[in-house]
Amino acid sequence: MTLFEKIAARQIPAKIIQEDDDLIVFHDINPQAPVHVLVVPKKPITRLNHAKEEDGKLLGKLLLKAREIAGLLGIAESGFRVVINSGRDGGESVPHLHVHLLGGRPLAWPPG
Ligand code: 5GP
């Protein structure tokens, strides 16, 4: 099982915000902004580079869920960023696809 599958299975504790049949949303353990949430599909797609055509609907759902959670956590109007790190140069550290939702402060661009 991946780390995030273990969180979904309640084998590892996390501050879970929401869950449905397809995804789980929880606070990042090492937040990089006042709001730093991970939106994770329950299907253990390793990384965006490994997503298949058939995963398109699920990928769309992750983005719409990130927007919904931004509203729930009060950062929709101030602004937010969604990030998917894929592979070594992308900065991925957990090999289970996830969307970062970051906000609550101005975020620099370009990223490092
Ligand atoms: P990546 O670097 O793969 O894009 O993002 C992985 C994220 O998972 C990191 O932001 C990291 O802080 C977070 N993370 C790693 N282990 C845990 C954990 O056990 N619990 C939670 N809630 N987040 C984790």
PDB file of C-alpha atoms and ligand atoms in Angstrom:
ATOM      1  CA  MET A   1       0.000   0.000   0.000  1.00  0.00           C
ATOM      2  CA  THR A   2       1.155   3.539  -0.648  1.00  0.00           C
ATOM      3  CA  LEU A   3       1.451   6.054   2.188  1.00  0.00           C
ATOM      4  CA  PHE A   4      -1.726   7.756   1.046  1.00  0.00           C
ATOM      5  CA  GLU A   5      -3.613   4.453   0.778  1.00  0.00           C
ATOM      6  CA  LYS A   6      -2.629   3.857   4.398  1.00  0.00           C
ATOM      7  CA  ILE A   7      -4.027   7.269   5.352  1.00  0.00           C
ATOM      8  CA  ALA A   8      -7.285   6.453   3.544  1.00  0.00           C
ATOM      9  CA  ALA A   9      -7.389   3.105   5.392  1.00  0.00           C
ATOM     10  CA  ARG A  10      -6.840   4.948   8.736  1.00  0.00           C
ATOM     11  CA  GLN A  11      -3.602   2.999   9.263  1.00  0.00           C
ATOM     12  CA  ILE A  12      -1.733   6.312   9.461  1.00  0.00           C
ATOM     13  CA  PRO A  13      -3.387   9.297  11.149  1.00  0.00           C
ATOM     14  CA  ALA A  14      -4.078  12.481   9.219  1.00  0.00           C
ATOM     15  CA  LYS A  15      -6.277  15.550   9.579  1.00  0.00           C
ATOM     16  CA  ILE A  16      -8.927  14.437   7.115  1.00  0.00           C
ATOM     17  CA  ILE A  17     -11.230  17.118   5.740  1.00  0.00           C
ATOM     18  CA  GLN A  18     -13.409  15.129   3.346  1.00  0.00           C
ATOM     19  CA  GLU A  19     -13.700  11.775   1.670  1.00  0.00           C
ATOM     20  CA  ASP A  20     -15.870  10.043  -0.896  1.00  0.00           C
ATOM     21  CA  ASP A  21     -15.648   6.855  -2.946  1.00  0.00           C
ATOM     22  CA  ASP A  22     -13.080   8.331  -5.317  1.00  0.00           C
ATOM     23  CA  LEU A  23     -10.875  10.633  -3.269  1.00  0.00           C
ATOM     24  CA  ILE A  24      -9.710  11.778   0.138  1.00  0.00           C
ATOM     25  CA  VAL A  25      -8.712  15.282   1.241  1.00  0.00           C
ATOM     26  CA  PHE A  26      -6.421  15.977   4.197  1.00  0.00           C
ATOM     27  CA  HIS A  27      -4.011  18.577   5.551  1.00  0.00           C
ATOM     28  CA  ASP A  28      -0.366  18.237   4.512  1.00  0.00           C
ATOM     29  CA  ILE A  29       1.847  17.175   7.431  1.00  0.00           C
ATOM     30  CA  ASN A  30       4.469  19.791   6.507  1.00  0.00           C
ATOM     31  CA  PRO A  31       2.457  22.813   5.352  1.00  0.00           C
ATOM     32  CA  GLN A  32       4.161  25.266   3.002  1.00  0.00           C
ATOM     33  CA  ALA A  33       1.416  27.883   3.364  1.00  0.00           C
ATOM     34  CA  PRO A  34      -1.356  28.669   5.883  1.00  0.00           C
ATOM     35  CA  VAL A  35      -3.570  26.389   3.798  1.00  0.00           C
ATOM     36  CA  HIS A  36      -1.835  23.313   2.398  1.00  0.00           C
ATOM     37  CA  VAL A  37      -4.161  20.467   1.614  1.00  0.00           C
ATOM     38  CA  LEU A  38      -3.696  17.322  -0.445  1.00  0.00           C
ATOM     39  CA  VAL A  39      -6.465  16.018  -2.708  1.00  0.00           C
ATOM     40  CA  VAL A  40      -5.730  12.355  -3.355  1.00  0.00           C
ATOM     41  CA  PRO A  41      -7.487   9.817  -5.570  1.00  0.00           C
ATOM     42  CA  LYS A  42      -8.116   6.510  -3.836  1.00  0.00           C
ATOM     43  CA  LYS A  43      -6.969   4.816  -7.024  1.00  0.00           C
ATOM     44  CA  PRO A  44      -3.190   4.590  -6.546  1.00  0.00           C
ATOM     45  CA  ILE A  45      -2.079   6.193  -9.810  1.00  0.00           C
ATOM     46  CA  THR A  46       1.665   6.541  -9.268  1.00  0.00           C
ATOM     47  CA  ARG A  47       2.084   9.975 -10.788  1.00  0.00           C
ATOM     48  CA  LEU A  48       0.553  12.218 -13.419  1.00  0.00           C
ATOM     49  CA  ASN A  49       2.989  10.817 -15.954  1.00  0.00           C
ATOM     50  CA  HIS A  50       1.388   7.392 -15.412  1.00  0.00           C
ATOM     51  CA  ALA A  51      -2.243   8.542 -15.616  1.00  0.00           C
ATOM     52  CA  LYS A  52      -4.219   6.970 -18.441  1.00  0.00           C
ATOM     53  CA  GLU A  53      -6.862   8.288 -20.783  1.00  0.00           C
ATOM     54  CA  GLU A  54      -9.477   6.478 -18.689  1.00  0.00           C
ATOM     55  CA  ASP A  55      -8.396   8.528 -15.626  1.00  0.00           C
ATOM     56  CA  GLY A  56      -9.520  11.782 -17.232  1.00  0.00           C
ATOM     57  CA  LYS A  57     -12.795  12.044 -15.322  1.00  0.00           C
ATOM     58  CA  LEU A  58     -11.035  11.350 -12.016  1.00  0.00           C
ATOM     59  CA  LEU A  59      -8.370  13.978 -12.745  1.00  0.00           C
ATOM     60  CA  GLY A  60     -11.088  16.527 -13.431  1.00  0.00           C
ATOM     61  CA  LYS A  61     -12.792  15.599 -10.187  1.00  0.00           C
ATOM     62  CA  LEU A  62      -9.562  16.246  -8.254  1.00  0.00           C
ATOM     63  CA  LEU A  63      -9.334  19.790  -9.643  1.00  0.00           C
ATOM     64  CA  LEU A  64     -12.975  20.565  -8.954  1.00  0.00           C
ATOM     65  CA  LYS A  65     -12.564  19.208  -5.427  1.00  0.00           C
ATOM     66  CA  ALA A  66      -9.509  21.436  -4.900  1.00  0.00           C
ATOM     67  CA  ARG A  67     -11.640  24.438  -5.915  1.00  0.00           C
ATOM     68  CA  GLU A  68     -14.424  23.365  -3.574  1.00  0.00           C
ATOM     69  CA  ILE A  69     -12.005  22.973  -0.650  1.00  0.00           C
ATOM     70  CA  ALA A  70     -10.504  26.393  -1.418  1.00  0.00           C
ATOM     71  CA  GLY A  71     -13.998  27.807  -0.900  1.00  0.00           C
ATOM     72  CA  LEU A  72     -14.532  25.743   2.240  1.00  0.00           C
ATOM     73  CA  LEU A  73     -11.269  26.972   3.760  1.00  0.00           C
ATOM     74  CA  GLY A  74     -11.864  30.605   2.800  1.00  0.00           C
ATOM     75  CA  ILE A  75      -9.158  31.162   0.193  1.00  0.00           C
ATOM     76  CA  ALA A  76     -11.257  31.153  -2.983  1.00  0.00           C
ATOM     77  CA  GLU A  77     -11.381  34.938  -3.249  1.00  0.00           C
ATOM     78  CA  SER A  78      -7.845  35.716  -2.016  1.00  0.00           C
ATOM     79  CA  GLY A  79      -6.498  33.143  -4.458  1.00  0.00           C
ATOM     80  CA  PHE A  80      -4.818  29.799  -4.359  1.00  0.00           C
ATOM     81  CA  ARG A  81      -2.530  27.486  -6.287  1.00  0.00           C
ATOM     82  CA  VAL A  82      -2.900  23.852  -7.254  1.00  0.00           C
ATOM     83  CA  VAL A  83       0.258  21.875  -7.910  1.00  0.00           C
ATOM     84  CA  ILE A  84       0.956  18.350  -9.124  1.00  0.00           C
ATOM     85  CA  ASN A  85       4.584  17.283  -8.817  1.00  0.00           C
ATOM     86  CA  SER A  86       5.473  14.449 -11.184  1.00  0.00           C
ATOM     87  CA  GLY A  87       8.761  12.615 -11.010  1.00  0.00           C
ATOM     88  CA  ARG A  88      12.209  13.553  -9.743  1.00  0.00           C
ATOM     89  CA  ASP A  89      12.631  16.951 -11.342  1.00  0.00           C
ATOM     90  CA  GLY A  90       9.026  17.786 -10.511  1.00  0.00           C
ATOM     91  CA  GLY A  91       9.804  17.420  -6.815  1.00  0.00           C
ATOM     92  CA  GLU A  92       7.555  14.417  -6.220  1.00  0.00           C
ATOM     93  CA  SER A  93       8.296  12.635  -2.932  1.00  0.00           C
ATOM     94  CA  VAL A  94       5.234  10.378  -2.495  1.00  0.00           C
ATOM     95  CA  PRO A  95       4.590   8.075  -5.469  1.00  0.00           C
ATOM     96  CA  HIS A  96       0.793   8.293  -5.347  1.00  0.00           C
ATOM     97  CA  LEU A  97      -0.741  11.039  -7.477  1.00  0.00           C
ATOM     98  CA  HIS A  98      -1.984  14.000  -5.454  1.00  0.00           C
ATOM     99  CA  VAL A  99      -2.994  17.605  -5.970  1.00  0.00           C
ATOM    100  CA  HIS A 100      -1.570  20.202  -3.583  1.00  0.00           C
ATOM    101  CA  LEU A 101      -3.909  23.078  -2.718  1.00  0.00           C
ATOM    102  CA  LEU A 102      -1.943  26.036  -1.357  1.00  0.00           C
ATOM    103  CA  GLY A 103      -3.111  29.449  -0.210  1.00  0.00           C
ATOM    104  CA  GLY A 104      -3.525  31.909   2.609  1.00  0.00           C
ATOM    105  CA  ARG A 105      -0.457  33.948   1.617  1.00  0.00           C
ATOM    106  CA  PRO A 106       0.958  35.406  -1.601  1.00  0.00           C
ATOM    107  CA  LEU A 107       2.797  32.647  -3.467  1.00  0.00           C
ATOM    108  CA  ALA A 108       5.913  33.478  -5.461  1.00  0.00           C
ATOM    109  CA  TRP A 109       6.290  32.692  -9.133  1.00  0.00           C
ATOM    110  CA  PRO A 110       8.242  31.092 -10.718  1.00  0.00           C
ATOM    111  CA  PRO A 111       8.679  28.225  -8.247  1.00  0.00           C
ATOM    112  CA  GLY A 112      12.210  27.211  -7.306  1.00  0.00           C
TER     113      GLY A 112
HETATM  114  P1  5GP B   1       5.105  15.597  -3.242  1.00  0.00           P
HETATM  115  O1  5GP B   1       6.457  16.073  -2.790  1.00  0.00           O
HETATM  116  O2  5GP B   1       5.146  14.110  -3.569  1.00  0.00           O
HETATM  117  O3  5GP B   1       4.502  16.415  -4.320  1.00  0.00           O
HETATM  118  O4  5GP B   1       4.129  15.793  -2.010  1.00  0.00           O
HETATM  119  C1  5GP B   1       4.042  14.902  -0.958  1.00  0.00           C
HETATM  120  C2  5GP B   1       3.464  15.654   0.197  1.00  0.00           C
HETATM  121  O5  5GP B   1       3.023  14.728   1.159  1.00  0.00           O
HETATM  122  C3  5GP B   1       4.454  16.590   0.900  1.00  0.00           C
HETATM  123  O6  5GP B   1       3.972  17.924   0.863  1.00  0.00           O
HETATM  124  C4  5GP B   1       4.536  16.027   2.305  1.00  0.00           C
HETATM  125  O7  5GP B   1       4.664  17.018   3.298  1.00  0.00           O
HETATM  126  C5  5GP B   1       3.244  15.245   2.436  1.00  0.00           C
HETATM  127  N1  5GP B   1       3.317  14.124   3.339  1.00  0.00           N
HETATM  128  C6  5GP B   1       4.309  13.205   3.405  1.00  0.00           C
HETATM  129  N2  5GP B   1       4.027  12.287   4.358  1.00  0.00           N
HETATM  130  C7  5GP B   1       2.833  12.651   4.896  1.00  0.00           C
HETATM  131  C8  5GP B   1       2.028  12.083   5.929  1.00  0.00           C
HETATM  132  O8  5GP B   1       2.336  11.067   6.544  1.00  0.00           O
HETATM  133  N3  5GP B   1       0.874  12.735   6.217  1.00  0.00           N
HETATM  134  C9  5GP B   1       0.478  13.870   5.565  1.00  0.00           C
HETATM  135  N4  5GP B   1      -0.655  14.416   5.936  1.00  0.00           N
HETATM  136  N5  5GP B   1       1.219  14.417   4.574  1.00  0.00           N
HETATM  137  C10 5GP B   1       2.378  13.800   4.250  1.00  0.00           C
END
